Amino acid sequence: MSLVELIAQADERGLAASGLACLDRCVPLLGGDDEALRPLWANLASGGDPAEWGELLEQVRGKLGVAEVVDDTDIEDEAALLARRMLAAAPAVRSGAEARIWADACSVASLQIHRLLDPAEDDTSSAEAPTEALDSVRESGAPGASRPVGMSPLVAAELRRQVSVLELLAGHGAGGLRRALEVSTEGRRVLRAVVSRRARTRG
């Protein structure tokens, strides 16, 4: 199934985990450490109380310094701005309807972040506008071992991770959280290295 189809069919836990995983991979852009979102991951596990999600979310926002949606003028880095908006838009209630909207928005934002951080694209990709290209990516299946023409390496890898997280939760429920977290952790390490390299280049 395509990423769009997986999001459409996911349950409340799968949707929350999908959005959270996208955000987790982008934590390096928020200046957070690897444990920044761990309380929210724990809340999705069996025995986690959905009623505590909102309070935990506010604690995470406070720790990362994201209390509300930021304006374009507040930050120069578009990738970091997108990451901040992902956290700012997280629903205070773990309902399926709100989680679905958030998961879908996080999917788009995270792919866009990875596109921004890895601008190397095949010449043929310039025919499509960035938004249209990302919509096409989300409506297609996850790329295999060979990267599709016009899709940058970072975007292809992020697409695979998004699909993997949703498939793990769909197939195993709460039991798939540990593996989903491992998938997200791998992506976070990759993005942290990219952010670090970019900072050195700019410096």
C-alpha positions as a LaTeX table, in Angstrom:
\begin{tabular}{lrrr}
\hline
Residue & $x$ (\AA) & $y$ (\AA) & $z$ (\AA) \\
\hline
Met1 & 0.00 & 0.00 & 0.00 \\
Ser2 & 1.02 & 3.59 & $-0.50$ \\
Leu3 & 1.85 & 5.87 & 2.39 \\
Val4 & $-1.44$ & 7.73 & 1.91 \\
Glu5 & $-3.38$ & 4.45 & 2.07 \\
Leu6 & $-1.53$ & 3.31 & 5.21 \\
Ile7 & $-2.36$ & 6.56 & 6.99 \\
Ala8 & $-5.99$ & 6.31 & 5.92 \\
Gln9 & $-6.30$ & 2.80 & 7.40 \\
Ala10 & $-4.21$ & 3.24 & 10.57 \\
Asp11 & $-5.78$ & 3.19 & 14.02 \\
Glu12 & $-5.29$ & 5.84 & 16.71 \\
Arg13 & $-2.08$ & 4.32 & 18.10 \\
Gly14 & $-0.59$ & 3.82 & 14.64 \\
Leu15 & $-1.38$ & 7.39 & 13.65 \\
Ala16 & 0.09 & 8.86 & 16.82 \\
Ala17 & 3.19 & 6.69 & 16.42 \\
Ser18 & 3.54 & 7.72 & 12.77 \\
Gly19 & 3.44 & 11.43 & 13.59 \\
Leu20 & 5.69 & 10.97 & 16.61 \\
Ala21 & 8.24 & 9.00 & 14.59 \\
Cys22 & 8.42 & 11.73 & 11.95 \\
Leu23 & 8.96 & 14.30 & 14.67 \\
Asp24 & 11.49 & 12.09 & 16.45 \\
Arg25 & 13.64 & 11.83 & 13.35 \\
Cys26 & 13.65 & 15.64 & 13.09 \\
Val27 & 14.58 & 16.30 & 16.75 \\
Pro28 & 18.16 & 17.29 & 15.76 \\
Leu29 & 16.66 & 20.39 & 14.11 \\
Leu30 & 15.06 & 21.33 & 17.43 \\
Gly31 & 18.27 & 21.00 & 19.40 \\
Gly32 & 16.88 & 18.08 & 21.38 \\
Asp33 & 18.67 & 14.99 & 22.62 \\
Asp34 & 17.81 & 11.41 & 21.71 \\
Glu35 & 15.53 & 11.00 & 24.75 \\
Ala36 & 13.47 & 14.16 & 24.15 \\
Leu37 & 10.34 & 12.35 & 22.98 \\
Arg38 & 10.70 & 9.16 & 25.03 \\
Pro39 & 7.81 & 10.04 & 27.41 \\
Leu40 & 5.44 & 10.25 & 24.45 \\
Trp41 & 6.66 & 6.93 & 23.06 \\
Ala42 & 6.08 & 5.34 & 26.47 \\
Asn43 & 2.55 & 6.72 & 26.51 \\
Leu44 & 1.75 & 4.78 & 23.31 \\
Ala45 & 2.82 & 1.46 & 24.82 \\
Ser46 & 0.40 & $-1.01$ & 26.36 \\
Gly47 & $-0.69$ & 0.39 & 29.70 \\
Gly48 & $-0.03$ & 3.98 & 28.67 \\
Asp49 & $-2.87$ & 6.32 & 29.67 \\
Pro50 & $-4.16$ & 8.35 & 26.69 \\
Ala51 & $-5.41$ & 10.96 & 29.16 \\
Glu52 & $-1.80$ & 11.77 & 30.10 \\
Trp53 & $-0.74$ & 12.48 & 26.49 \\
Gly54 & $-1.57$ & 16.19 & 26.63 \\
Glu55 & 0.41 & 16.83 & 29.81 \\
Leu56 & 3.41 & 14.90 & 28.52 \\
Leu57 & 3.22 & 16.82 & 25.25 \\
Glu58 & 3.34 & 20.16 & 27.07 \\
Gln59 & 6.39 & 18.98 & 29.04 \\
Val60 & 8.15 & 18.05 & 25.80 \\
Arg61 & 7.27 & 21.38 & 24.22 \\
Gly62 & 8.61 & 23.20 & 27.25 \\
Lys63 & 11.83 & 21.20 & 27.17 \\
Leu64 & 12.37 & 21.89 & 23.47 \\
Gly65 & 11.25 & 25.52 & 23.70 \\
Val66 & 8.25 & 25.15 & 21.41 \\
Ala67 & 5.19 & 26.57 & 23.12 \\
Glu68 & 3.21 & 27.68 & 20.08 \\
Val69 & 3.30 & 27.89 & 16.30 \\
Val70 & 6.16 & 30.08 & 15.10 \\
Asp71 & 6.01 & 32.62 & 12.29 \\
Asp72 & 8.28 & 32.61 & 9.26 \\
Thr73 & 10.02 & 35.68 & 10.64 \\
Asp74 & 10.96 & 33.90 & 13.84 \\
Ile75 & 13.47 & 31.57 & 12.25 \\
Glu76 & 15.56 & 31.65 & 9.10 \\
Asp77 & 15.99 & 27.92 & 8.63 \\
Glu78 & 12.98 & 26.50 & 6.77 \\
Ala79 & 13.72 & 22.90 & 7.79 \\
Ala80 & 13.89 & 23.85 & 11.47 \\
Leu81 & 10.71 & 25.89 & 11.11 \\
Leu82 & 8.88 & 22.86 & 9.72 \\
Ala83 & 10.12 & 20.71 & 12.60 \\
Arg84 & 8.96 & 23.28 & 15.16 \\
Arg85 & 5.53 & 23.41 & 13.53 \\
Met86 & 5.26 & 19.62 & 13.67 \\
Leu87 & 5.65 & 19.71 & 17.44 \\
Ala88 & 3.46 & 22.80 & 17.84 \\
Ala89 & 0.65 & 21.12 & 15.88 \\
Ala90 & 0.64 & 17.87 & 17.88 \\
Pro91 & $-2.89$ & 17.21 & 19.21 \\
Ala92 & $-3.47$ & 17.57 & 22.94 \\
Val93 & $-5.88$ & 14.62 & 22.80 \\
Arg94 & $-4.97$ & 11.22 & 21.38 \\
Ser95 & $-8.15$ & 10.85 & 19.34 \\
Gly96 & $-8.09$ & 9.07 & 16.00 \\
Ala97 & $-9.46$ & 12.04 & 14.06 \\
Glu98 & $-6.91$ & 14.54 & 15.38 \\
Ala99 & $-4.06$ & 12.03 & 15.20 \\
Arg100 & $-4.84$ & 11.34 & 11.53 \\
Ile101 & $-4.60$ & 15.02 & 10.61 \\
Trp102 & $-1.34$ & 15.33 & 12.54 \\
Ala103 & 0.17 & 12.14 & 11.11 \\
Asp104 & $-0.59$ & 13.25 & 7.57 \\
Ala105 & 0.85 & 16.73 & 8.16 \\
Cys106 & 3.96 & 15.29 & 9.81 \\
Ser107 & 4.47 & 12.92 & 6.90 \\
Val108 & 4.49 & 15.79 & 4.42 \\
Ala109 & 6.63 & 18.04 & 6.64 \\
Ser110 & 9.23 & 15.37 & 7.32 \\
Leu111 & 9.59 & 14.50 & 3.63 \\
Gln112 & 9.93 & 18.19 & 2.87 \\
Ile113 & 12.59 & 18.56 & 5.58 \\
His114 & 14.58 & 15.70 & 4.11 \\
Arg115 & 14.23 & 17.19 & 0.63 \\
Leu116 & 15.51 & 20.53 & 1.89 \\
Leu117 & 18.50 & 18.94 & 3.61 \\
Asp118 & 19.37 & 16.81 & 0.59 \\
Pro119 & 18.82 & 19.03 & $-2.47$ \\
Ala120 & 20.72 & 16.66 & $-4.76$ \\
Glu121 & 18.08 & 15.57 & $-7.26$ \\
Asp122 & 18.18 & 14.11 & $-10.74$ \\
Asp123 & 17.71 & 16.63 & $-13.53$ \\
Thr124 & 14.38 & 15.04 & $-14.41$ \\
Ser125 & 12.94 & 15.94 & $-11.01$ \\
Ser126 & 12.86 & 19.65 & $-11.83$ \\
Ala127 & 9.77 & 19.17 & $-13.98$ \\
Glu128 & 7.58 & 18.92 & $-10.89$ \\
Ala129 & 7.08 & 21.50 & $-8.18$ \\
Pro130 & 8.28 & 20.32 & $-4.75$ \\
Thr131 & 4.76 & 19.95 & $-3.31$ \\
Glu132 & 3.51 & 18.00 & $-6.32$ \\
Ala133 & 6.57 & 15.77 & $-6.24$ \\
Leu134 & 6.04 & 14.94 & $-2.55$ \\
Asp135 & 2.35 & 14.19 & $-3.16$ \\
Ser136 & 3.39 & 11.78 & $-5.88$ \\
Val137 & 5.91 & 10.14 & $-3.55$ \\
Arg138 & 3.31 & 9.62 & $-0.83$ \\
Glu139 & 0.80 & 8.13 & $-3.25$ \\
Ser140 & 3.28 & 5.60 & $-4.59$ \\
Gly141 & 4.61 & 2.57 & $-2.79$ \\
Ala142 & 7.77 & 2.67 & $-0.72$ \\
Pro143 & 10.88 & 2.64 & $-2.94$ \\
Gly144 & 12.80 & $-0.60$ & $-3.15$ \\
Ala145 & 16.54 & $-1.06$ & $-3.14$ \\
Ser146 & 16.92 & 1.06 & $-6.27$ \\
Arg147 & 16.02 & 4.72 & $-5.76$ \\
Pro148 & 13.33 & 6.00 & $-8.15$ \\
Val149 & 14.38 & 8.63 & $-10.67$ \\
Gly150 & 13.95 & 12.12 & $-9.27$ \\
Met151 & 13.85 & 11.10 & $-5.61$ \\
Ser152 & 16.80 & 12.22 & $-3.49$ \\
Pro153 & 18.46 & 9.60 & $-1.23$ \\
Leu154 & 17.28 & 11.23 & 2.00 \\
Val155 & 13.69 & 11.48 & 0.80 \\
Ala156 & 13.67 & 7.85 & $-0.39$ \\
Ala157 & 15.00 & 6.66 & 2.96 \\
Glu158 & 12.47 & 8.77 & 4.88 \\
Leu159 & 9.62 & 7.41 & 2.78 \\
Arg160 & 10.72 & 3.85 & 3.55 \\
Arg161 & 10.84 & 4.64 & 7.27 \\
Gln162 & 7.39 & 6.21 & 7.29 \\
Val163 & 5.93 & 3.17 & 5.55 \\
Ser164 & 7.79 & 0.78 & 7.88 \\
Val165 & 6.46 & 2.46 & 11.04 \\
Leu166 & 2.86 & 2.31 & 9.82 \\
Glu167 & 3.21 & $-1.32$ & 8.70 \\
Leu168 & 4.74 & $-2.32$ & 12.03 \\
Leu169 & 1.90 & $-0.75$ & 14.01 \\
Ala170 & $-0.74$ & $-2.15$ & 11.66 \\
Gly171 & 0.70 & $-5.65$ & 11.95 \\
His172 & 1.67 & $-5.77$ & 15.60 \\
Gly173 & $-0.16$ & $-2.98$ & 17.44 \\
Ala174 & 1.61 & $-1.90$ & 20.61 \\
Gly175 & 3.99 & $-4.81$ & 20.07 \\
Gly176 & 5.42 & $-3.03$ & 17.04 \\
Leu177 & 6.40 & 0.10 & 18.96 \\
Arg178 & 9.88 & $-1.08$ & 19.89 \\
Arg179 & 10.80 & $-1.82$ & 16.29 \\
Ala180 & 9.15 & 1.42 & 15.15 \\
Leu181 & 11.29 & 3.31 & 17.64 \\
Glu182 & 14.39 & 1.56 & 16.30 \\
Val183 & 13.47 & 2.60 & 12.76 \\
Ser184 & 13.00 & 6.18 & 13.93 \\
Thr185 & 16.25 & 6.16 & 15.90 \\
Glu186 & 18.16 & 5.08 & 12.80 \\
Gly187 & 16.63 & 7.94 & 10.83 \\
Arg188 & 17.41 & 10.44 & 13.59 \\
Arg189 & 21.06 & 9.45 & 13.57 \\
Val190 & 21.22 & 9.97 & 9.81 \\
Leu191 & 19.57 & 13.38 & 10.04 \\
Arg192 & 21.76 & 14.42 & 12.97 \\
Ala193 & 24.83 & 13.67 & 10.86 \\
Val194 & 23.40 & 15.66 & 7.95 \\
Val195 & 22.58 & 18.63 & 10.22 \\
Ser196 & 26.04 & 18.49 & 11.77 \\
Arg197 & 27.72 & 18.40 & 8.37 \\
Arg198 & 25.62 & 21.31 & 7.16 \\
Ala199 & 26.52 & 23.34 & 10.25 \\
Arg200 & 30.23 & 22.73 & 9.63 \\
Thr201 & 29.85 & 23.77 & 5.99 \\
Arg202 & 28.06 & 26.97 & 6.93 \\
Gly203 & 30.51 & 27.69 & 9.71 \\
\hline
\end{tabular}
